[in-house]
CSV table of C-alpha atoms and ligand atoms in Angstrom, one decimal:
chain,number,residue,atom,x,y,z
A,57,MET,CA,5.2,9.4,-1.7
A,58,PHE,CA,1.8,10.0,-0.2
A,59,ALA,CA,0.8,6.4,-1.2
A,60,SER,CA,3.8,5.0,0.8
A,61,VAL,CA,3.0,7.2,3.8
A,62,ALA,CA,-0.6,6.0,3.8
A,63,ALA,CA,0.2,2.4,3.0
A,64,SER,CA,2.7,2.3,6.0
A,65,ALA,CA,-0.3,2.9,8.3
A,66,GLY,CA,-2.5,0.3,6.7
A,67,TYR,CA,-4.6,2.4,4.4
A,68,GLY,CA,-5.8,1.0,1.0
A,69,GLN,CA,-6.4,3.1,-2.0
A,70,LEU,CA,-10.0,4.0,-3.0
A,71,ILE,CA,-11.0,5.4,-6.3
A,72,THR,CA,-14.4,7.2,-6.3
A,73,PRO,CA,-16.2,8.6,-9.3
A,74,LEU,CA,-15.7,12.1,-10.5
A,75,LEU,CA,-19.4,12.4,-11.1
A,76,GLU,CA,-21.9,11.7,-8.4
A,77,ASP,CA,-25.6,12.2,-7.6
A,78,LEU,CA,-26.0,15.8,-6.5
A,79,GLY,CA,-27.6,14.6,-3.3
A,80,VAL,CA,-24.2,13.1,-2.2
A,81,PHE,CA,-22.9,16.6,-1.7
A,82,ALA,CA,-26.0,18.1,-0.2
A,83,ARG,CA,-24.5,18.3,3.3
A,84,LEU,CA,-21.4,20.3,2.4
A,85,GLY,CA,-22.8,23.7,3.1
A,86,GLU,CA,-25.8,24.9,5.0
A,87,GLY,CA,-28.2,27.0,3.1
A,88,GLY,CA,-26.4,26.5,-0.2
A,89,GLU,CA,-23.3,28.1,1.3
A,90,GLY,CA,-19.6,27.5,0.7
A,91,VAL,CA,-18.6,24.5,-1.3
A,92,SER,CA,-22.2,23.6,-2.3
A,93,LYS,CA,-22.5,27.1,-3.8
A,94,GLU,CA,-19.5,26.4,-5.9
A,95,MET,CA,-20.6,23.1,-7.4
A,96,TYR,CA,-20.5,22.2,-11.0
A,97,GLN,CA,-24.0,20.7,-11.1
A,98,PHE,CA,-26.3,19.8,-14.0
A,99,ALA,CA,-29.0,17.5,-15.2
A,100,ASP,CA,-27.7,14.5,-17.3
A,101,LYS,CA,-29.5,13.1,-20.4
A,102,GLY,CA,-31.7,11.0,-18.1
A,103,GLY,CA,-32.8,14.1,-16.2
A,104,ARG,CA,-30.8,13.1,-13.1
A,105,ASP,CA,-29.2,15.9,-11.1
A,106,VAL,CA,-25.5,15.2,-10.9
A,107,ALA,CA,-22.3,17.1,-9.9
A,108,LEU,CA,-18.6,16.9,-10.5
A,109,ARG,CA,-17.2,16.1,-7.1
A,110,PRO,CA,-16.0,19.2,-5.2
A,111,GLU,CA,-14.3,17.0,-2.6
A,112,VAL,CA,-13.9,13.3,-1.8
A,113,THR,CA,-15.1,12.8,1.8
A,114,ALA,CA,-18.8,12.7,0.9
A,115,SER,CA,-18.1,10.2,-1.9
A,116,VAL,CA,-16.2,7.9,0.5
A,117,CYS,CA,-19.1,8.0,2.9
A,118,ARG,CA,-21.6,7.3,0.1
A,119,ALA,CA,-19.4,4.3,-1.0
A,120,PHE,CA,-19.4,3.1,2.7
A,121,ALA,CA,-23.1,3.4,3.0
A,122,GLU,CA,-23.6,1.5,-0.2
A,123,HIS,CA,-21.1,-1.3,0.2
A,124,ARG,CA,-20.9,-1.6,4.0
A,125,PRO,CA,-17.2,-2.7,4.3
A,126,THR,CA,-16.0,-4.0,7.7
A,127,THR,CA,-14.7,-1.4,10.0
A,128,PRO,CA,-12.3,0.2,10.7
A,129,TRP,CA,-12.3,1.2,7.0
A,130,LYS,CA,-9.1,3.0,6.3
A,131,VAL,CA,-8.7,4.5,2.8
A,132,TRP,CA,-6.5,7.0,0.9
A,133,TYR,CA,-7.2,8.7,-2.4
A,134,THR,CA,-5.8,11.1,-4.9
A,135,GLY,CA,-7.4,12.9,-7.8
A,136,PRO,CA,-9.0,16.0,-9.2
A,137,ASN,CA,-11.9,18.0,-7.7
A,138,PHE,CA,-14.0,20.9,-9.2
A,139,ARG,CA,-15.3,24.1,-7.6
A,140,TYR,CA,-16.6,27.1,-9.4
A,141,GLU,CA,-14.4,29.6,-7.6
A,142,LYS,CA,-12.8,32.9,-8.6
A,143,PRO,CA,-9.5,31.5,-10.0
A,144,GLN,CA,-6.4,33.1,-8.6
A,145,ARG,CA,-3.0,31.9,-7.4
A,146,GLY,CA,-3.6,28.8,-5.3
A,147,ARG,CA,-7.3,28.7,-6.0
A,148,PHE,CA,-8.4,26.9,-9.1
A,149,ARG,CA,-11.6,25.5,-10.6
A,150,GLN,CA,-9.9,22.1,-11.0
A,151,PHE,CA,-7.5,21.1,-8.3
A,152,ASP,CA,-5.9,17.9,-7.0
A,153,GLN,CA,-6.1,16.5,-3.5
A,154,VAL,CA,-4.6,13.6,-1.7
A,155,GLY,CA,-6.3,12.5,1.5
A,156,VAL,CA,-7.3,9.8,3.9
A,157,GLU,CA,-10.6,8.8,5.6
A,158,VAL,CA,-11.3,6.3,8.3
A,159,LEU,CA,-14.8,5.1,9.1
A,160,GLY,CA,-16.0,3.3,12.2
A,161,VAL,CA,-13.6,4.5,14.9
A,162,ASP,CA,-14.4,7.0,17.6
A,163,ASP,CA,-11.0,6.9,19.4
A,164,ALA,CA,-9.2,10.3,19.7
A,165,GLN,CA,-6.0,8.4,19.1
A,166,LEU,CA,-7.2,7.9,15.5
A,167,ASP,CA,-7.5,11.7,15.1
A,168,VAL,CA,-3.9,11.8,16.2
A,169,GLU,CA,-2.9,9.1,13.7
A,170,VAL,CA,-4.6,10.9,10.8
A,171,ILE,CA,-3.0,14.3,11.7
A,172,ALA,CA,0.4,12.6,12.1
A,173,LEU,CA,0.1,11.2,8.6
A,174,ALA,CA,-0.4,14.6,7.0
A,175,ASP,CA,2.4,15.9,9.1
A,176,GLU,CA,4.7,13.1,8.0
A,177,PHE,CA,3.9,13.8,4.3
A,178,PHE,CA,4.8,17.5,4.6
A,179,ARG,CA,8.0,16.6,6.4
A,180,ALA,CA,8.9,13.9,3.8
A,181,LEU,CA,8.5,16.6,1.1
A,182,GLY,CA,10.9,18.8,3.0
A,183,LEU,CA,8.5,21.6,3.8
A,184,GLN,CA,9.6,23.6,6.9
A,185,ARG,CA,7.3,26.6,7.1
A,186,ILE,CA,4.1,24.7,8.0
A,187,ARG,CA,1.9,25.4,10.9
A,188,LEU,CA,-0.7,23.0,12.3
A,189,ILE,CA,-3.8,24.5,13.9
A,190,VAL,CA,-6.4,22.5,15.7
A,191,ASN,CA,-9.8,23.2,17.2
A,192,SER,CA,-12.9,21.2,18.3
A,193,LEU,CA,-16.4,22.1,17.3
A,194,GLY,CA,-17.8,20.0,20.1
A,195,GLU,CA,-20.7,17.6,19.8
A,196,PRO,CA,-23.6,18.6,17.6
A,197,ASP,CA,-25.5,20.1,20.6
A,198,ASP,CA,-22.5,22.0,21.7
A,199,ARG,CA,-22.1,23.3,18.2
A,200,ALA,CA,-25.7,24.3,18.0
A,201,ARG,CA,-25.6,26.2,21.3
A,202,TYR,CA,-22.4,27.9,20.2
A,203,VAL,CA,-23.9,29.0,16.8
A,204,ASN,CA,-26.9,30.5,18.8
A,205,ALA,CA,-24.5,32.4,21.1
A,206,LEU,CA,-22.5,33.6,18.1
A,207,ARG,CA,-25.6,34.8,16.3
A,208,ASP,CA,-26.7,36.8,19.4
A,209,HIS,CA,-23.2,38.2,19.8
A,210,PHE,CA,-22.8,39.3,16.2
A,211,GLU,CA,-26.4,40.6,16.0
A,212,SER,CA,-25.8,42.8,18.9
A,213,SER,CA,-22.6,44.1,17.3
A,214,SER,CA,-23.8,43.8,13.7
A,215,ALA,CA,-23.4,47.6,13.2
A,216,GLY,CA,-19.7,46.9,13.4
A,217,LEU,CA,-19.7,44.1,10.9
A,218,SER,CA,-18.9,44.4,7.2
A,219,THR,CA,-21.8,44.1,4.7
A,220,THR,CA,-20.5,40.7,3.6
A,221,SER,CA,-20.3,39.4,7.1
A,222,ARG,CA,-23.8,40.7,7.9
A,223,GLU,CA,-25.0,38.6,5.0
A,224,THR,CA,-23.0,35.6,6.1
A,225,LEU,CA,-24.4,36.0,9.6
A,226,GLN,CA,-27.9,35.3,8.2
A,227,ARG,CA,-26.9,32.1,6.7
A,228,ASN,CA,-24.2,30.7,9.0
A,229,PRO,CA,-22.8,32.6,12.0
A,230,LEU,CA,-19.8,30.3,12.3
A,231,ARG,CA,-18.5,31.4,9.0
A,232,VAL,CA,-18.3,35.0,10.2
A,233,LEU,CA,-15.3,33.9,12.2
A,234,ASP,CA,-13.5,33.1,8.8
A,235,SER,CA,-13.6,36.8,7.8
A,236,LYS,CA,-10.3,38.5,7.4
A,237,ARG,CA,-11.8,41.9,6.8
A,238,ALA,CA,-10.5,44.7,9.0
A,239,GLU,CA,-14.1,46.0,9.9
A,240,ASP,CA,-14.9,42.6,11.4
A,241,GLU,CA,-11.8,42.3,13.6
A,242,ALA,CA,-13.2,43.8,16.8
A,243,ALA,CA,-16.5,41.9,16.8
A,244,ILE,CA,-14.7,38.6,16.0
A,245,ALA,CA,-12.1,39.3,18.8
A,246,ALA,CA,-14.9,39.8,21.3
A,247,ALA,CA,-16.9,36.8,20.1
A,248,PRO,CA,-17.6,33.9,22.5
A,249,GLN,CA,-15.3,30.9,22.1
A,250,ILE,CA,-16.3,27.3,21.3
A,251,GLY,CA,-14.4,25.9,24.3
A,252,GLU,CA,-16.9,27.5,26.6
A,253,PHE,CA,-19.6,25.3,25.0
A,254,HIS,CA,-17.8,21.9,24.9
A,255,SER,CA,-19.6,19.1,26.7
A,256,PRO,CA,-17.4,17.1,29.1
A,257,ALA,CA,-17.1,14.3,26.5
A,258,ALA,CA,-16.1,16.7,23.8
A,259,ALA,CA,-13.6,18.4,26.0
A,260,GLU,CA,-12.1,15.1,27.0
A,261,HIS,CA,-11.8,14.0,23.4
A,262,PHE,CA,-10.1,17.2,22.4
A,263,GLU,CA,-7.7,16.9,25.4
A,264,ALA,CA,-6.8,13.4,24.3
A,265,VAL,CA,-6.1,14.6,20.7
A,266,GLN,CA,-3.8,17.2,22.1
A,267,GLY,CA,-2.1,14.7,24.4
A,268,GLY,CA,-1.4,12.4,21.5
A,269,LEU,CA,0.1,15.2,19.4
A,270,ARG,CA,2.3,16.2,22.2
A,271,ALA,CA,3.4,12.6,22.7
A,272,LEU,CA,4.4,12.5,19.0
A,273,GLU,CA,6.2,15.8,19.4
A,274,ILE,CA,4.1,17.3,16.6
A,275,ASP,CA,3.9,21.1,17.1
A,276,PHE,CA,0.4,22.6,17.0
A,277,GLU,CA,-1.6,25.7,18.1
A,278,VAL,CA,-5.1,25.6,19.3
A,279,GLU,CA,-7.1,28.1,17.3
A,280,PRO,CA,-10.6,28.6,18.8
A,281,LYS,CA,-11.7,30.6,15.7
A,282,LEU,CA,-10.9,27.8,13.3
A,283,VAL,CA,-14.2,26.6,11.8
A,284,ARG,CA,-13.3,25.1,8.4
A,285,GLY,CA,-15.5,25.6,5.3
A,286,LEU,CA,-17.6,22.4,5.4
A,287,ASP,CA,-20.6,21.8,7.5
A,288,TYR,CA,-20.3,18.1,8.3
A,289,TYR,CA,-17.6,18.6,10.9
A,290,ARG,CA,-18.1,17.5,14.6
A,291,ARG,CA,-15.4,17.6,17.3
A,292,THR,CA,-11.8,17.7,16.0
A,293,ILE,CA,-10.9,20.0,13.1
A,294,PHE,CA,-7.5,20.9,11.9
A,295,GLU,CA,-5.7,22.8,9.2
A,296,PHE,CA,-2.1,22.8,7.9
A,297,GLN,CA,-1.1,26.3,6.8
A,298,SER,CA,2.0,27.4,5.0
A,299,ASP,CA,3.8,30.7,5.9
A,300,ALA,CA,5.2,30.7,2.4
A,301,LEU,CA,1.8,31.5,0.9
A,302,ASP,CA,-0.5,34.5,0.9
A,303,SER,CA,-2.8,34.3,3.9
A,304,ALA,CA,-6.0,34.0,1.7
A,305,GLN,CA,-4.7,30.8,0.2
A,306,ASN,CA,-2.4,29.5,2.9
A,307,ALA,CA,-4.3,26.4,3.8
A,308,LEU,CA,-2.4,23.4,2.3
A,309,GLY,CA,-4.9,21.0,3.7
A,310,GLY,CA,-7.3,20.3,6.5
A,311,GLY,CA,-9.7,17.8,7.9
A,312,GLY,CA,-11.5,16.7,11.0
A,313,ARG,CA,-14.3,14.4,12.3
A,314,TYR,CA,-17.6,14.1,10.5
A,315,ASP,CA,-19.4,11.5,12.7
A,316,GLY,CA,-22.9,12.1,11.2
A,317,LEU,CA,-22.1,12.0,7.6
A,318,VAL,CA,-22.5,8.3,6.7
A,319,GLU,CA,-25.9,8.3,8.5
A,320,ALA,CA,-27.0,11.3,6.5
A,321,LEU,CA,-26.1,9.4,3.3
A,322,GLY,CA,-28.3,6.4,4.2
A,323,GLY,CA,-25.8,4.3,6.2
A,324,PRO,CA,-25.6,3.2,9.8
A,325,PRO,CA,-24.4,5.7,12.5
A,326,THR,CA,-20.6,5.6,11.9
A,327,PRO,CA,-17.9,7.9,13.2
A,328,GLY,CA,-15.5,9.2,10.6
A,329,VAL,CA,-12.3,11.3,10.4
A,330,GLY,CA,-9.9,12.3,7.7
A,331,PHE,CA,-8.2,15.0,5.8
A,332,ALA,CA,-7.5,16.3,2.3
A,333,LEU,CA,-4.4,18.1,1.2
A,334,GLY,CA,-4.3,20.4,-1.9
A,335,LEU,CA,-1.5,19.3,-4.2
A,336,ASP,CA,-1.5,22.5,-6.2
A,337,ARG,CA,-1.0,24.7,-3.1
A,338,THR,CA,1.5,22.2,-1.7
A,339,LEU,CA,3.6,22.4,-5.0
A,340,ILE,CA,3.5,26.2,-4.8
A,341,ALA,CA,4.7,26.0,-1.2
A,342,CYS,CA,7.5,23.6,-2.3
A,343,ASP,CA,8.5,26.1,-5.0
A,344,GLU,CA,8.5,29.0,-2.5
A,345,GLU,CA,10.6,27.0,-0.1
A,346,GLY,CA,12.8,25.7,-2.9
A,347,VAL,CA,12.5,22.1,-1.6
A,348,PHE,CA,12.9,20.4,-5.0
A,349,SER,CA,16.4,20.7,-6.4
A,350,SER,CA,16.7,20.7,-10.2
A,351,GLU,CA,19.3,18.0,-10.0
A,352,SER,CA,16.7,15.3,-10.5
A,353,GLU,CA,15.8,16.7,-13.9
A,354,ARG,CA,19.4,16.5,-15.1
A,355,PRO,CA,20.1,13.5,-17.4
A,356,ASP,CA,23.1,11.4,-16.7
A,357,ALA,CA,23.8,11.4,-20.5
A,358,PHE,CA,22.6,13.1,-23.6
A,359,VAL,CA,22.8,10.9,-26.7
A,360,VAL,CA,23.8,12.6,-29.9
A,361,ASP,CA,23.1,10.5,-33.0
A,362,VAL,CA,24.2,11.7,-36.4
A,363,THR,CA,23.1,8.6,-38.2
A,364,GLY,CA,19.4,9.4,-38.3
A,365,GLY,CA,18.2,8.8,-34.8
A,366,LEU,CA,17.5,5.1,-34.5
A,367,HIS,CA,20.7,4.4,-32.6
A,368,ALA,CA,19.7,7.1,-30.1
A,369,THR,CA,16.4,5.3,-29.6
A,370,VAL,CA,18.2,2.1,-28.8
A,371,ILE,CA,20.9,3.6,-26.6
A,372,THR,CA,18.6,5.8,-24.5
A,373,GLY,CA,16.4,2.7,-24.1
A,374,GLU,CA,19.4,0.7,-22.8
A,375,LEU,CA,20.5,3.4,-20.5
A,376,ARG,CA,17.0,4.0,-19.1
A,377,ALA,CA,16.6,0.2,-18.6
A,378,ALA,CA,19.8,0.3,-16.6
A,379,GLY,CA,18.3,3.0,-14.3
A,380,LEU,CA,20.2,5.9,-15.8
A,381,VAL,CA,18.4,9.1,-16.9
A,382,ALA,CA,19.0,9.6,-20.6
A,383,ASP,CA,17.8,12.2,-23.0
A,384,ARG,CA,18.4,12.8,-26.7
A,385,GLY,CA,17.8,15.1,-29.7
A,386,PHE,CA,15.2,14.4,-32.4
A,387,ASP,CA,14.6,15.5,-36.1
A,388,ASN,CA,18.0,14.3,-37.3
A,389,ARG,CA,19.6,17.7,-36.6
A,390,SER,CA,23.2,18.6,-37.2
A,391,MET,CA,25.9,17.5,-34.8
A,392,LYS,CA,26.4,21.1,-33.7
A,393,ALA,CA,22.7,21.6,-33.0
A,394,GLN,CA,22.5,18.3,-31.0
A,395,MET,CA,25.7,19.3,-29.0
A,396,LYS,CA,23.9,22.5,-28.2
A,397,LEU,CA,21.0,20.6,-26.8
A,398,ALA,CA,23.3,18.3,-24.9
A,399,ASN,CA,24.9,21.4,-23.3
A,400,ARG,CA,21.5,22.9,-22.4
A,401,SER,CA,20.4,19.6,-20.8
A,402,ALA,CA,23.3,20.0,-18.3
A,403,ALA,CA,24.1,16.3,-18.7
A,404,PRO,CA,27.7,15.6,-17.6
A,405,SER,CA,28.3,13.5,-20.7
A,406,ALA,CA,27.3,13.4,-24.3
A,407,VAL,CA,27.2,10.0,-25.9
A,408,ILE,CA,28.0,10.5,-29.6
A,409,VAL,CA,27.3,7.9,-32.3
A,410,GLY,CA,28.1,8.3,-36.0
A,411,GLU,CA,28.5,5.9,-38.9
A,412,ASP,CA,32.1,4.9,-37.9
A,413,GLU,CA,31.0,4.1,-34.3
A,414,VAL,CA,28.0,2.0,-35.6
A,415,ALA,CA,30.3,0.0,-37.8
A,416,ALA,CA,32.8,-0.6,-35.0
A,417,GLY,CA,30.2,-1.2,-32.3
A,418,THR,CA,31.5,1.7,-30.3
A,419,VAL,CA,30.3,5.1,-29.0
A,420,ILE,CA,32.2,8.3,-28.1
A,421,VAL,CA,31.7,9.7,-24.6
A,422,LYS,CA,32.4,13.4,-24.4
A,423,PRO,CA,32.6,15.0,-20.9
A,424,MET,CA,30.7,18.2,-21.2
A,425,ASP,CA,33.1,20.0,-18.8
A,426,GLY,CA,35.7,20.1,-21.6
A,427,GLY,CA,37.5,16.9,-20.6
A,428,GLU,CA,39.0,14.6,-23.1
A,429,GLN,CA,36.5,12.4,-25.1
A,430,ILE,CA,37.1,8.7,-25.4
A,431,THR,CA,35.8,5.9,-27.6
A,432,ILE,CA,34.5,2.9,-25.8
A,433,ARG,CA,32.6,-0.3,-26.7
A,434,ARG,CA,28.8,0.0,-26.8
A,435,ASP,CA,28.5,-2.8,-24.2
A,436,GLU,CA,30.8,-0.8,-21.8
A,437,LEU,CA,28.7,2.3,-21.9
A,438,VAL,CA,26.4,1.7,-18.9
A,439,ALA,CA,29.3,0.7,-16.6
A,440,HIS,CA,31.3,3.7,-17.8
A,441,LEU,CA,28.6,6.2,-17.1
A,442,ARG,CA,27.9,4.7,-13.7
A,443,ALA,CA,31.5,5.1,-12.8
A,444,ARG,CA,31.5,8.8,-13.8
A,445,PRO,CA,30.4,11.2,-11.1
A,446,THR,CA,27.0,12.7,-12.3
A,447,THR,CA,28.0,16.2,-11.4
A,448,THR,CA,30.5,18.3,-13.4
B,608,LIG,P1,-11.1,21.6,2.0
B,608,LIG,O1,-10.5,22.5,3.1
B,608,LIG,O2,-12.3,22.1,1.3
B,608,LIG,O3,-11.4,20.2,2.7
B,608,LIG,O4,-9.9,21.3,1.0
B,608,LIG,C1,-8.7,20.7,1.4
B,608,LIG,C2,-7.6,21.4,0.7
B,608,LIG,O5,-7.8,21.3,-0.7
B,608,LIG,C3,-7.4,22.9,0.9
B,608,LIG,O6,-6.7,23.1,2.1
B,608,LIG,C4,-6.7,23.4,-0.3
B,608,LIG,O7,-5.3,23.1,-0.1
B,608,LIG,C5,-7.2,22.5,-1.4
B,608,LIG,N1,-8.2,23.2,-2.1
B,608,LIG,C6,-9.5,23.4,-1.8
B,608,LIG,N2,-10.1,24.2,-2.8
B,608,LIG,C7,-9.2,24.5,-3.7
B,608,LIG,C8,-9.2,25.3,-4.9
B,608,LIG,N3,-10.2,25.8,-5.4
B,608,LIG,N4,-8.0,25.4,-5.6
B,608,LIG,C9,-6.8,24.8,-5.1
B,608,LIG,N5,-6.8,24.1,-4.0
B,608,LIG,C10,-8.0,23.9,-3.3
B,608,LIG,C11,-11.9,19.1,2.0
B,608,LIG,O8,-12.0,19.1,0.9
B,608,LIG,C12,-12.4,18.0,3.0
B,608,LIG,N6,-12.9,17.0,2.1
B,608,LIG,C13,-11.2,17.6,3.8
B,608,LIG,C14,-11.6,16.4,4.7
B,608,LIG,C15,-11.3,15.1,4.5
B,608,LIG,N7,-12.2,16.5,5.9
B,608,LIG,C16,-12.4,15.3,6.4
B,608,LIG,N8,-11.8,14.4,5.5
């Protein structure tokens, strides 16, 4: 589904390696913080420092710097990532993401397009309890001035900060804003806000993003304390949160602009924007919201073969080729045992084949709701099952 959402907006699929040079991920966290602290890194047999990818954006920028495709370069991806985190519900050491990245376009309307794609994907899944929060970190100079102001603020109120946040403050004052600890609440509430530091150009860009979202009638909240956990962001950042998940793991996905990243990886100055959505958390949210019905797992027919099993192989093959969902029993079990399986599968019909039916070229179709069974010709089976309502 994600592939069709992305393809409809002109994005092509990109497959990047799971293993990259460690240097590709060097910009993910200042001072060995956050994602870079959680990397699976090691020296390979040739003594090269490599890492399992903790995310895909840096790999996309590395590929861009290496191959220099024409811009705008619009790509989507899917696949596993690895972070050495403390495993818990919604936080795993291997997790899957889908995402998009666009390189070479500065226009705020592209930020809107990218956010709208994620929104469309969540909508297409049927999720309702999703909130979009947006913020702008400003230009690099704005961000640097803000970080200084935050440092001053938190240092003057550091007695009121938790021990963990006092340590975070030394490494990266922005990340103190992420703290959900009660002791930090007052100092965070009184902290300066990034909006006060936006240059006119950054403020204009952020206004244009919000205008685009409003034009598309996509609901959002501006959250001045949103900073995101990766250090490459500039200007727009955003996150999709689910109210169906615990607040510590409620981010289903997020992204933003990372205009300096390609350059940092040896390419020409190139603006970039994108997002990644966590599939594991998205599936948990789908479960919590009950968006997947179990109907789709129910076969249209369950084939019961008491002649050894070869006929079930052929019949299920024919039914599946005709677009029906068919299941069967294995291990040449008794008729009774196979009927039990048919019952458990919740298929509306059992298709029974014994020696007599094989000899006559027929099958027995038994409605599982207790209706009368009938014998029909094998070549009538598909049409017969199609004509039957699939629910009992
Ligand atoms: P991220 O916020 O680190 O951003 O990850 C995006 C999403 O991946 C999270 O919101 C979450 O759903 C999922 N995720 C992250 N870590 C885990 C984990 N340990 N277990 C389960 N799910 C997890 C990025 O990765 C950026 N590359 C996004 C981006 C793309 N920014 C610009 N372009």
